[in-house]
PDB file of C-alpha atoms in Angstrom:
ATOM      1  CA  MET A   1       0.000   0.000   0.000  1.00 69.00           C
ATOM      2  CA  SER A   2       1.487   3.335  -1.018  1.00 89.00           C
ATOM      3  CA  THR A   3       1.330   6.418   1.177  1.00 95.00           C
ATOM      4  CA  TYR A   4       2.032  10.103   0.722  1.00 96.00           C
ATOM      5  CA  GLN A   5       1.870  13.322   2.700  1.00 97.00           C
ATOM      6  CA  ALA A   6      -1.141  15.515   1.913  1.00 97.00           C
ATOM      7  CA  ARG A   7      -1.650  19.152   2.790  1.00 98.00           C
ATOM      8  CA  PHE A   8      -4.971  20.020   4.413  1.00 98.00           C
ATOM      9  CA  ARG A   9      -6.471  23.347   5.413  1.00 98.00           C
ATOM     10  CA  ILE A  10      -9.311  22.919   7.907  1.00 98.00           C
ATOM     11  CA  TRP A  11     -11.522  25.638   9.331  1.00 98.00           C
ATOM     12  CA  ARG A  12     -11.155  25.876  13.108  1.00 98.00           C
ATOM     13  CA  GLY A  13     -13.296  28.085  15.282  1.00 98.00           C
ATOM     14  CA  ASP A  14     -16.797  28.669  16.582  1.00 97.00           C
ATOM     15  CA  ALA A  15     -19.687  31.099  16.248  1.00 95.00           C
ATOM     16  CA  GLY A  16     -17.431  33.883  17.438  1.00 96.00           C
ATOM     17  CA  GLY A  17     -14.963  33.463  14.595  1.00 96.00           C
ATOM     18  CA  GLY A  18     -12.141  31.265  13.372  1.00 97.00           C
ATOM     19  CA  GLU A  19      -9.600  30.638  10.661  1.00 97.00           C
ATOM     20  CA  LEU A  20      -8.162  28.022   8.316  1.00 98.00           C
ATOM     21  CA  THR A  21      -5.407  25.952   9.922  1.00 98.00           C
ATOM     22  CA  ASP A  22      -2.774  24.077   7.906  1.00 98.00           C
ATOM     23  CA  TYR A  23      -1.924  20.419   8.514  1.00 98.00           C
ATOM     24  CA  THR A  24       0.289  17.856   6.810  1.00 98.00           C
ATOM     25  CA  VAL A  25      -1.023  14.326   7.221  1.00 97.00           C
ATOM     26  CA  GLU A  26      -0.329  10.839   5.888  1.00 97.00           C
ATOM     27  CA  VAL A  27      -2.721   9.394   3.305  1.00 97.00           C
ATOM     28  CA  HIS A  28      -3.081   5.731   2.330  1.00 96.00           C
ATOM     29  CA  ASP A  29      -4.486   4.290  -0.890  1.00 94.00           C
ATOM     30  CA  GLY A  30      -8.278   3.970  -0.916  1.00 95.00           C
ATOM     31  CA  GLU A  31      -8.954   6.472   1.846  1.00 97.00           C
ATOM     32  CA  VAL A  32     -11.629   9.153   1.915  1.00 98.00           C
ATOM     33  CA  VAL A  33     -11.556  12.665   3.344  1.00 98.00           C
ATOM     34  CA  LEU A  34     -13.260  11.518   6.551  1.00 98.00           C
ATOM     35  CA  ASP A  35     -10.434   8.999   7.115  1.00 98.00           C
ATOM     36  CA  ILE A  36      -7.951  11.849   7.010  1.00 98.00           C
ATOM     37  CA  VAL A  37      -9.999  13.988   9.394  1.00 98.00           C
ATOM     38  CA  HIS A  38     -10.077  11.049  11.816  1.00 98.00           C
ATOM     39  CA  ARG A  39      -6.303  10.610  11.487  1.00 98.00           C
ATOM     40  CA  LEU A  40      -5.826  14.272  12.304  1.00 98.00           C
ATOM     41  CA  GLN A  41      -7.983  13.820  15.389  1.00 97.00           C
ATOM     42  CA  ALA A  42      -5.959  10.782  16.421  1.00 97.00           C
ATOM     43  CA  THR A  43      -2.487  12.197  15.806  1.00 97.00           C
ATOM     44  CA  GLN A  44      -2.456  15.991  15.778  1.00 97.00           C
ATOM     45  CA  THR A  45      -5.613  17.750  16.916  1.00 97.00           C
ATOM     46  CA  PRO A  46      -7.869  15.681  19.206  1.00 97.00           C
ATOM     47  CA  ASP A  47     -10.195  18.620  19.840  1.00 97.00           C
ATOM     48  CA  LEU A  48     -11.234  18.917  16.165  1.00 98.00           C
ATOM     49  CA  ALA A  49     -15.044  18.798  16.065  1.00 98.00           C
ATOM     50  CA  VAL A  50     -16.677  16.855  13.227  1.00 98.00           C
ATOM     51  CA  ARG A  51     -20.051  15.180  12.887  1.00 97.00           C
ATOM     52  CA  TRP A  52     -20.236  11.657  11.409  1.00 97.00           C
ATOM     53  CA  ASN A  53     -22.020   8.359  11.935  1.00 95.00           C
ATOM     54  CA  CYS A  54     -22.294   5.548   9.364  1.00 95.00           C
ATOM     55  CA  LYS A  55     -19.263   6.254   7.162  1.00 93.00           C
ATOM     56  CA  ALA A  56     -21.195   4.591   4.338  1.00 94.00           C
ATOM     57  CA  GLY A  57     -22.926   7.507   2.621  1.00 95.00           C
ATOM     58  CA  LYS A  58     -26.322   6.705   4.124  1.00 95.00           C
ATOM     59  CA  CYS A  59     -26.722   8.894   7.205  1.00 95.00           C
ATOM     60  CA  GLY A  60     -25.793  12.308   5.788  1.00 95.00           C
ATOM     61  CA  SER A  61     -24.000  13.330   8.998  1.00 96.00           C
ATOM     62  CA  CYS A  62     -20.537  14.163   7.635  1.00 98.00           C
ATOM     63  CA  SER A  63     -21.580  16.932   5.258  1.00 98.00           C
ATOM     64  CA  ALA A  64     -18.972  19.647   4.734  1.00 98.00           C
ATOM     65  CA  GLU A  65     -17.491  21.744   1.950  1.00 98.00           C
ATOM     66  CA  VAL A  66     -14.370  20.256   0.377  1.00 98.00           C
ATOM     67  CA  ASN A  67     -12.512  22.700  -1.847  1.00 97.00           C
ATOM     68  CA  GLY A  68     -15.647  24.826  -1.856  1.00 95.00           C
ATOM     69  CA  ARG A  69     -18.033  22.085  -2.993  1.00 97.00           C
ATOM     70  CA  PRO A  70     -20.671  20.613  -0.643  1.00 97.00           C
ATOM     71  CA  ARG A  71     -19.835  16.914  -0.218  1.00 97.00           C
ATOM     72  CA  LEU A  72     -20.130  13.939   2.092  1.00 98.00           C
ATOM     73  CA  MET A  73     -16.637  13.501   3.503  1.00 98.00           C
ATOM     74  CA  CYS A  74     -17.107   9.731   3.759  1.00 98.00           C
ATOM     75  CA  MET A  75     -17.846   9.492   0.021  1.00 97.00           C
ATOM     76  CA  THR A  76     -15.122  11.849  -1.201  1.00 98.00           C
ATOM     77  CA  ARG A  77     -12.115   9.744  -2.145  1.00 97.00           C
ATOM     78  CA  MET A  78      -8.662  11.202  -1.824  1.00 97.00           C
ATOM     79  CA  SER A  79      -7.864   9.802  -5.255  1.00 96.00           C
ATOM     80  CA  VAL A  80      -9.988  12.517  -6.911  1.00 96.00           C
ATOM     81  CA  PHE A  81      -7.434  15.132  -5.841  1.00 97.00           C
ATOM     82  CA  ASP A  82      -3.900  15.631  -7.106  1.00 96.00           C
ATOM     83  CA  ARG A  83      -1.312  14.578  -4.539  1.00 95.00           C
ATOM     84  CA  ASP A  84       0.241  18.034  -4.452  1.00 95.00           C
ATOM     85  CA  GLU A  85      -3.147  19.762  -4.128  1.00 96.00           C
ATOM     86  CA  VAL A  86      -4.043  21.606  -0.936  1.00 98.00           C
ATOM     87  CA  ILE A  87      -7.397  20.250   0.258  1.00 98.00           C
ATOM     88  CA  THR A  88      -9.560  22.752   2.100  1.00 98.00           C
ATOM     89  CA  VAL A  89     -12.345  21.497   4.379  1.00 98.00           C
ATOM     90  CA  THR A  90     -14.854  23.998   5.747  1.00 98.00           C
ATOM     91  CA  PRO A  91     -18.289  23.747   7.437  1.00 98.00           C
ATOM     92  CA  LEU A  92     -21.558  24.081   5.528  1.00 97.00           C
ATOM     93  CA  ARG A  93     -21.771  27.775   4.743  1.00 96.00           C
ATOM     94  CA  ALA A  94     -25.548  28.133   4.813  1.00 96.00           C
ATOM     95  CA  PHE A  95     -25.940  27.240   8.492  1.00 97.00           C
ATOM     96  CA  PRO A  96     -24.668  28.686  11.793  1.00 96.00           C
ATOM     97  CA  ILE A  97     -21.363  27.293  13.023  1.00 97.00           C
ATOM     98  CA  VAL A  98     -21.280  25.391  16.296  1.00 98.00           C
ATOM     99  CA  ARG A  99     -17.575  24.535  16.267  1.00 98.00           C
ATOM    100  CA  ASP A 100     -15.012  23.639  13.605  1.00 98.00           C
ATOM    101  CA  LEU A 101     -16.790  21.485  10.971  1.00 98.00           C
ATOM    102  CA  VAL A 102     -20.031  21.145  12.937  1.00 98.00           C
ATOM    103  CA  THR A 103     -22.955  23.384  11.989  1.00 98.00           C
ATOM    104  CA  ASP A 104     -26.412  23.916  13.464  1.00 98.00           C
ATOM    105  CA  VAL A 105     -28.804  22.448  10.889  1.00 97.00           C
ATOM    106  CA  SER A 106     -31.932  22.828  13.033  1.00 96.00           C
ATOM    107  CA  PHE A 107     -33.373  25.132  10.320  1.00 96.00           C
ATOM    108  CA  ASN A 108     -34.007  22.007   8.262  1.00 97.00           C
ATOM    109  CA  TYR A 109     -35.856  20.181  11.018  1.00 97.00           C
ATOM    110  CA  ALA A 110     -38.044  23.232  11.603  1.00 96.00           C
ATOM    111  CA  LYS A 111     -38.942  23.245   7.903  1.00 97.00           C
ATOM    112  CA  ALA A 112     -39.654  19.513   7.973  1.00 97.00           C
ATOM    113  CA  ARG A 113     -42.228  20.021  10.727  1.00 96.00           C
ATOM    114  CA  GLU A 114     -44.034  22.594   8.573  1.00 96.00           C
ATOM    115  CA  ILE A 115     -44.798  20.059   5.810  1.00 96.00           C
ATOM    116  CA  PRO A 116     -48.119  18.254   6.441  1.00 94.00           C
ATOM    117  CA  ALA A 117     -47.689  14.489   6.471  1.00 94.00           C
ATOM    118  CA  PHE A 118     -49.167  11.921   4.073  1.00 93.00           C
ATOM    119  CA  VAL A 119     -52.962  11.849   4.283  1.00 93.00           C
ATOM    120  CA  PRO A 120     -54.252   8.258   3.980  1.00 89.00           C
ATOM    121  CA  PRO A 121     -57.334   7.644   1.854  1.00 89.00           C
ATOM    122  CA  ALA A 122     -60.594   7.378   3.745  1.00 88.00           C
ATOM    123  CA  GLY A 123     -61.864   3.894   4.479  1.00 85.00           C
ATOM    124  CA  LEU A 124     -58.481   2.175   4.230  1.00 82.00           C
ATOM    125  CA  GLY A 125     -56.371   0.970   7.120  1.00 81.00           C
ATOM    126  CA  PRO A 126     -52.609   0.331   7.303  1.00 79.00           C
ATOM    127  CA  GLY A 127     -51.700  -2.613   5.074  1.00 82.00           C
ATOM    128  CA  GLU A 128     -54.711  -2.091   2.811  1.00 84.00           C
ATOM    129  CA  TYR A 129     -53.126   0.446   0.484  1.00 82.00           C
ATOM    130  CA  ARG A 130     -52.793  -0.787  -3.101  1.00 84.00           C
ATOM    131  CA  MET A 131     -51.128   0.982  -6.026  1.00 85.00           C
ATOM    132  CA  ARG A 132     -49.333   0.072  -9.205  1.00 86.00           C
ATOM    133  CA  GLN A 133     -45.569   0.418  -9.315  1.00 87.00           C
ATOM    134  CA  GLU A 134     -45.755   2.595 -12.424  1.00 86.00           C
ATOM    135  CA  ASP A 135     -47.902   5.084 -10.495  1.00 84.00           C
ATOM    136  CA  VAL A 136     -45.387   5.480  -7.701  1.00 85.00           C
ATOM    137  CA  ASP A 137     -42.118   5.359  -9.670  1.00 86.00           C
ATOM    138  CA  ARG A 138     -41.682   9.132  -9.841  1.00 85.00           C
ATOM    139  CA  SER A 139     -42.246   9.894  -6.175  1.00 88.00           C
ATOM    140  CA  GLN A 140     -40.294   6.814  -5.077  1.00 90.00           C
ATOM    141  CA  GLU A 141     -37.064   8.378  -6.361  1.00 94.00           C
ATOM    142  CA  PHE A 142     -37.356  11.119  -3.751  1.00 96.00           C
ATOM    143  CA  ARG A 143     -37.424   8.565  -0.921  1.00 94.00           C
ATOM    144  CA  LYS A 144     -33.713   7.970  -1.497  1.00 95.00           C
ATOM    145  CA  CYS A 145     -32.966  11.268   0.248  1.00 97.00           C
ATOM    146  CA  ILE A 146     -30.622  10.797   3.232  1.00 97.00           C
ATOM    147  CA  GLU A 147     -31.121  14.364   4.488  1.00 96.00           C
ATOM    148  CA  CYS A 148     -27.482  15.337   4.258  1.00 97.00           C
ATOM    149  CA  PHE A 149     -28.723  18.878   3.517  1.00 98.00           C
ATOM    150  CA  LEU A 150     -26.106  19.431   0.823  1.00 98.00           C
ATOM    151  CA  CYS A 151     -28.871  20.642  -1.496  1.00 98.00           C
ATOM    152  CA  GLN A 152     -30.028  23.070   1.176  1.00 97.00           C
ATOM    153  CA  ASP A 153     -26.467  24.304   1.652  1.00 97.00           C
ATOM    154  CA  THR A 154     -25.743  24.909  -2.028  1.00 97.00           C
ATOM    155  CA  CYS A 155     -29.097  26.550  -2.833  1.00 97.00           C
ATOM    156  CA  HIS A 156     -28.234  30.225  -3.235  1.00 95.00           C
ATOM    157  CA  VAL A 157     -31.669  31.288  -1.988  1.00 95.00           C
ATOM    158  CA  VAL A 158     -30.732  29.849   1.422  1.00 93.00           C
ATOM    159  CA  ARG A 159     -26.954  30.229   1.203  1.00 93.00           C
ATOM    160  CA  ASP A 160     -26.689  33.858   0.185  1.00 92.00           C
ATOM    161  CA  HIS A 161     -29.839  35.406   1.629  1.00 92.00           C
ATOM    162  CA  GLU A 162     -30.434  34.801   5.324  1.00 92.00           C
ATOM    163  CA  GLU A 163     -33.621  36.840   5.129  1.00 94.00           C
ATOM    164  CA  ASN A 164     -35.199  34.212   2.829  1.00 94.00           C
ATOM    165  CA  LYS A 165     -35.045  31.375   5.348  1.00 94.00           C
ATOM    166  CA  GLU A 166     -38.320  32.200   7.040  1.00 94.00           C
ATOM    167  CA  ALA A 167     -40.298  32.069   3.777  1.00 95.00           C
ATOM    168  CA  PHE A 168     -38.348  29.420   1.843  1.00 97.00           C
ATOM    169  CA  ALA A 169     -38.334  25.701   2.680  1.00 97.00           C
ATOM    170  CA  GLY A 170     -35.441  24.855   0.358  1.00 97.00           C
ATOM    171  CA  PRO A 171     -35.104  22.113  -2.274  1.00 97.00           C
ATOM    172  CA  ARG A 172     -35.165  19.182   0.130  1.00 98.00           C
ATOM    173  CA  PHE A 173     -38.589  20.086   1.533  1.00 97.00           C
ATOM    174  CA  LEU A 174     -40.098  21.342  -1.711  1.00 98.00           C
ATOM    175  CA  MET A 175     -39.128  17.912  -3.023  1.00 97.00           C
ATOM    176  CA  ARG A 176     -41.034  16.407  -0.083  1.00 97.00           C
ATOM    177  CA  ILE A 177     -44.137  18.372  -1.060  1.00 97.00           C
ATOM    178  CA  ALA A 178     -43.735  17.203  -4.660  1.00 96.00           C
ATOM    179  CA  GLU A 179     -43.400  13.609  -3.473  1.00 96.00           C
ATOM    180  CA  LEU A 180     -46.658  13.809  -1.537  1.00 95.00           C
ATOM    181  CA  ASP A 181     -48.454  15.688  -4.321  1.00 94.00           C
ATOM    182  CA  MET A 182     -47.467  12.961  -6.804  1.00 93.00           C
ATOM    183  CA  HIS A 183     -48.338  10.097  -4.457  1.00 92.00           C
ATOM    184  CA  PRO A 184     -51.286   8.171  -5.947  1.00 89.00           C
ATOM    185  CA  LEU A 185     -52.904   7.557  -2.554  1.00 90.00           C
ATOM    186  CA  ASP A 186     -52.377  10.901  -0.834  1.00 92.00           C
ATOM    187  CA  ALA A 187     -55.829  12.237  -0.002  1.00 93.00           C
ATOM    188  CA  ALA A 188     -54.795  15.769   0.917  1.00 94.00           C
ATOM    189  CA  ASP A 189     -57.312  17.394  -1.433  1.00 91.00           C
ATOM    190  CA  GLU A 190     -60.201  15.424   0.076  1.00 91.00           C
ATOM    191  CA  ALA A 191     -59.053  16.544   3.533  1.00 92.00           C
ATOM    192  CA  GLY A 192     -59.078  20.190   2.446  1.00 92.00           C
ATOM    193  CA  LEU A 193     -55.290  20.472   2.240  1.00 94.00           C
ATOM    194  CA  ASP A 194     -54.017  22.195  -0.908  1.00 93.00           C
ATOM    195  CA  ARG A 195     -50.357  21.179  -1.180  1.00 95.00           C
ATOM    196  CA  ARG A 196     -49.760  23.154  -4.372  1.00 94.00           C
ATOM    197  CA  ARG A 197     -51.082  26.391  -2.924  1.00 93.00           C
ATOM    198  CA  ALA A 198     -49.031  25.820   0.234  1.00 95.00           C
ATOM    199  CA  ALA A 199     -45.887  25.147  -1.810  1.00 96.00           C
ATOM    200  CA  GLN A 200     -46.217  28.534  -3.496  1.00 95.00           C
ATOM    201  CA  GLU A 201     -47.634  30.687  -0.726  1.00 94.00           C
ATOM    202  CA  GLU A 202     -46.190  29.160   2.449  1.00 95.00           C
ATOM    203  CA  HIS A 203     -42.977  27.398   1.415  1.00 97.00           C
ATOM    204  CA  GLY A 204     -41.565  29.771  -1.194  1.00 96.00           C
ATOM    205  CA  LEU A 205     -41.611  27.668  -4.371  1.00 96.00           C
ATOM    206  CA  GLY A 206     -41.468  30.880  -6.403  1.00 94.00           C
ATOM    207  CA  TYR A 207     -38.036  31.703  -4.976  1.00 96.00           C
ATOM    208  CA  CYS A 208     -36.531  28.703  -6.784  1.00 95.00           C
ATOM    209  CA  ASN A 209     -35.108  29.674 -10.169  1.00 92.00           C
ATOM    210  CA  ILE A 210     -34.147  26.102 -11.151  1.00 93.00           C
ATOM    211  CA  THR A 211     -30.367  26.542 -11.412  1.00 93.00           C
ATOM    212  CA  LYS A 212     -29.992  22.782 -10.711  1.00 96.00           C
ATOM    213  CA  CYS A 213     -27.219  23.343  -8.168  1.00 96.00           C
ATOM    214  CA  CYS A 214     -29.157  21.155  -5.700  1.00 97.00           C
ATOM    215  CA  THR A 215     -29.204  18.279  -8.189  1.00 97.00           C
ATOM    216  CA  GLU A 216     -25.478  18.611  -8.855  1.00 97.00           C
ATOM    217  CA  VAL A 217     -24.465  18.006  -5.234  1.00 97.00           C
ATOM    218  CA  CYS A 218     -26.972  15.262  -4.335  1.00 98.00           C
ATOM    219  CA  PRO A 219     -24.993  12.146  -3.286  1.00 97.00           C
ATOM    220  CA  GLU A 220     -27.983   9.933  -4.145  1.00 97.00           C
ATOM    221  CA  SER A 221     -28.185  11.354  -7.697  1.00 96.00           C
ATOM    222  CA  ILE A 222     -31.798  12.411  -7.201  1.00 97.00           C
ATOM    223  CA  ARG A 223     -32.882  14.658 -10.057  1.00 97.00           C
ATOM    224  CA  ILE A 224     -34.350  17.197  -7.657  1.00 97.00           C
ATOM    225  CA  THR A 225     -34.850  19.999 -10.159  1.00 97.00           C
ATOM    226  CA  ASP A 226     -36.058  18.071 -13.194  1.00 96.00           C
ATOM    227  CA  ASN A 227     -38.231  15.495 -11.443  1.00 96.00           C
ATOM    228  CA  ALA A 228     -39.522  17.388  -8.406  1.00 96.00           C
ATOM    229  CA  LEU A 229     -39.209  21.172  -8.517  1.00 97.00           C
ATOM    230  CA  ILE A 230     -40.061  21.839 -12.158  1.00 96.00           C
ATOM    231  CA  PRO A 231     -43.092  19.464 -12.165  1.00 95.00           C
ATOM    232  CA  LEU A 232     -44.282  21.031  -8.911  1.00 96.00           C
ATOM    233  CA  LYS A 233     -44.010  24.499 -10.455  1.00 95.00           C
ATOM    234  CA  GLU A 234     -46.004  23.259 -13.466  1.00 93.00           C
ATOM    235  CA  ARG A 235     -48.703  21.825 -11.208  1.00 91.00           C
ATOM    236  CA  VAL A 236     -48.944  25.099  -9.282  1.00 91.00           C
ATOM    237  CA  VAL A 237     -49.314  27.110 -12.498  1.00 88.00           C
ATOM    238  CA  ASP A 238     -51.851  24.667 -13.935  1.00 84.00           C
ATOM    239  CA  ARG A 239     -53.944  24.933 -10.786  1.00 74.00           C
ATOM    240  CA  LYS A 240     -53.699  28.707 -10.482  1.00 69.00           C
ATOM    241  CA  TYR A 241     -54.566  29.474 -14.093  1.00 70.00           C
ATOM    242  CA  ASP A 242     -56.927  26.587 -14.865  1.00 64.00           C
ATOM    243  CA  PRO A 243     -60.021  28.288 -16.397  1.00 66.00           C
ATOM    244  CA  LEU A 244     -62.368  25.748 -14.796  1.00 62.00           C
ATOM    245  CA  VAL A 245     -60.911  26.433 -11.365  1.00 60.00           C
ATOM    246  CA  TRP A 246     -61.261  30.174 -12.002  1.00 59.00           C
ATOM    247  CA  LEU A 247     -64.879  29.705 -13.108  1.00 63.00           C
ATOM    248  CA  GLY A 248     -65.710  27.634 -10.032  1.00 64.00           C
ATOM    249  CA  LYS A 249     -64.261  30.276  -7.715  1.00 61.00           C
ATOM    250  CA  THR A 250     -66.130  33.026  -9.548  1.00 67.00           C
ATOM    251  CA  ILE A 251     -69.459  31.193  -9.272  1.00 71.00           C
ATOM    252  CA  ARG A 252     -68.918  30.541  -5.568  1.00 65.00           C
ATOM    253  CA  ARG A 253     -68.180  34.218  -4.951  1.00 62.00           C
ATOM    254  CA  ARG A 254     -71.333  35.294  -6.785  1.00 63.00           C
ATOM    255  CA  THR A 255     -73.581  32.852  -4.897  1.00 61.00           C
ATOM    256  CA  SER A 256     -72.162  33.617  -1.457  1.00 56.00           C
TER     257      SER A 256
END
């Protein structure tokens, strides 16, 4: 097994401020960035704070920015970098820093709680739901999400404009709305819940200008923009400007 010395620059600090600190560390063939961070903890800087869990690309815990790109450290192989390249690791820029590479991502959990859950069809109990695979294929893709929040971090609406966070759910949770809206058994409409109206008026769908940056960083290769956000925008427009819907609203206003 061959080894070499790599140069790392890692952001160290807390909410009060910090700076990039240089390290030289040994790298072995087949290792990933998270391996190197762990080696630094073990050999040079035991107080380095980093969040991780599965080390298999399925928990989303070790999200960070590596050379400016949002990535999972456990899925970023050292072999993708030149051996003489300086590798910079910084925390997710869109969220408040706790310490070093750990950020406070509670914004995302707050947004998750704002999305109404699946509404089961009336008259059916658990285990009685039946649907064809072809009807659920589109929304099933979105279930691969591991909630690493890389898409939330790279979305410029969240990343560059703190004032938008209150009104904008971000791509991960707009995708959740799209998933439920496309679900063949979701009975939200029958329960008086208009997911499309809520997506536009409560969760900021209109802020998204479909740059596809969220899709580019998704470690599960979910086509967030093409398969969730754009179709959801189309559904919102269809509903808002449907002449039959307009006529029905007009008649109800005149008879009330």
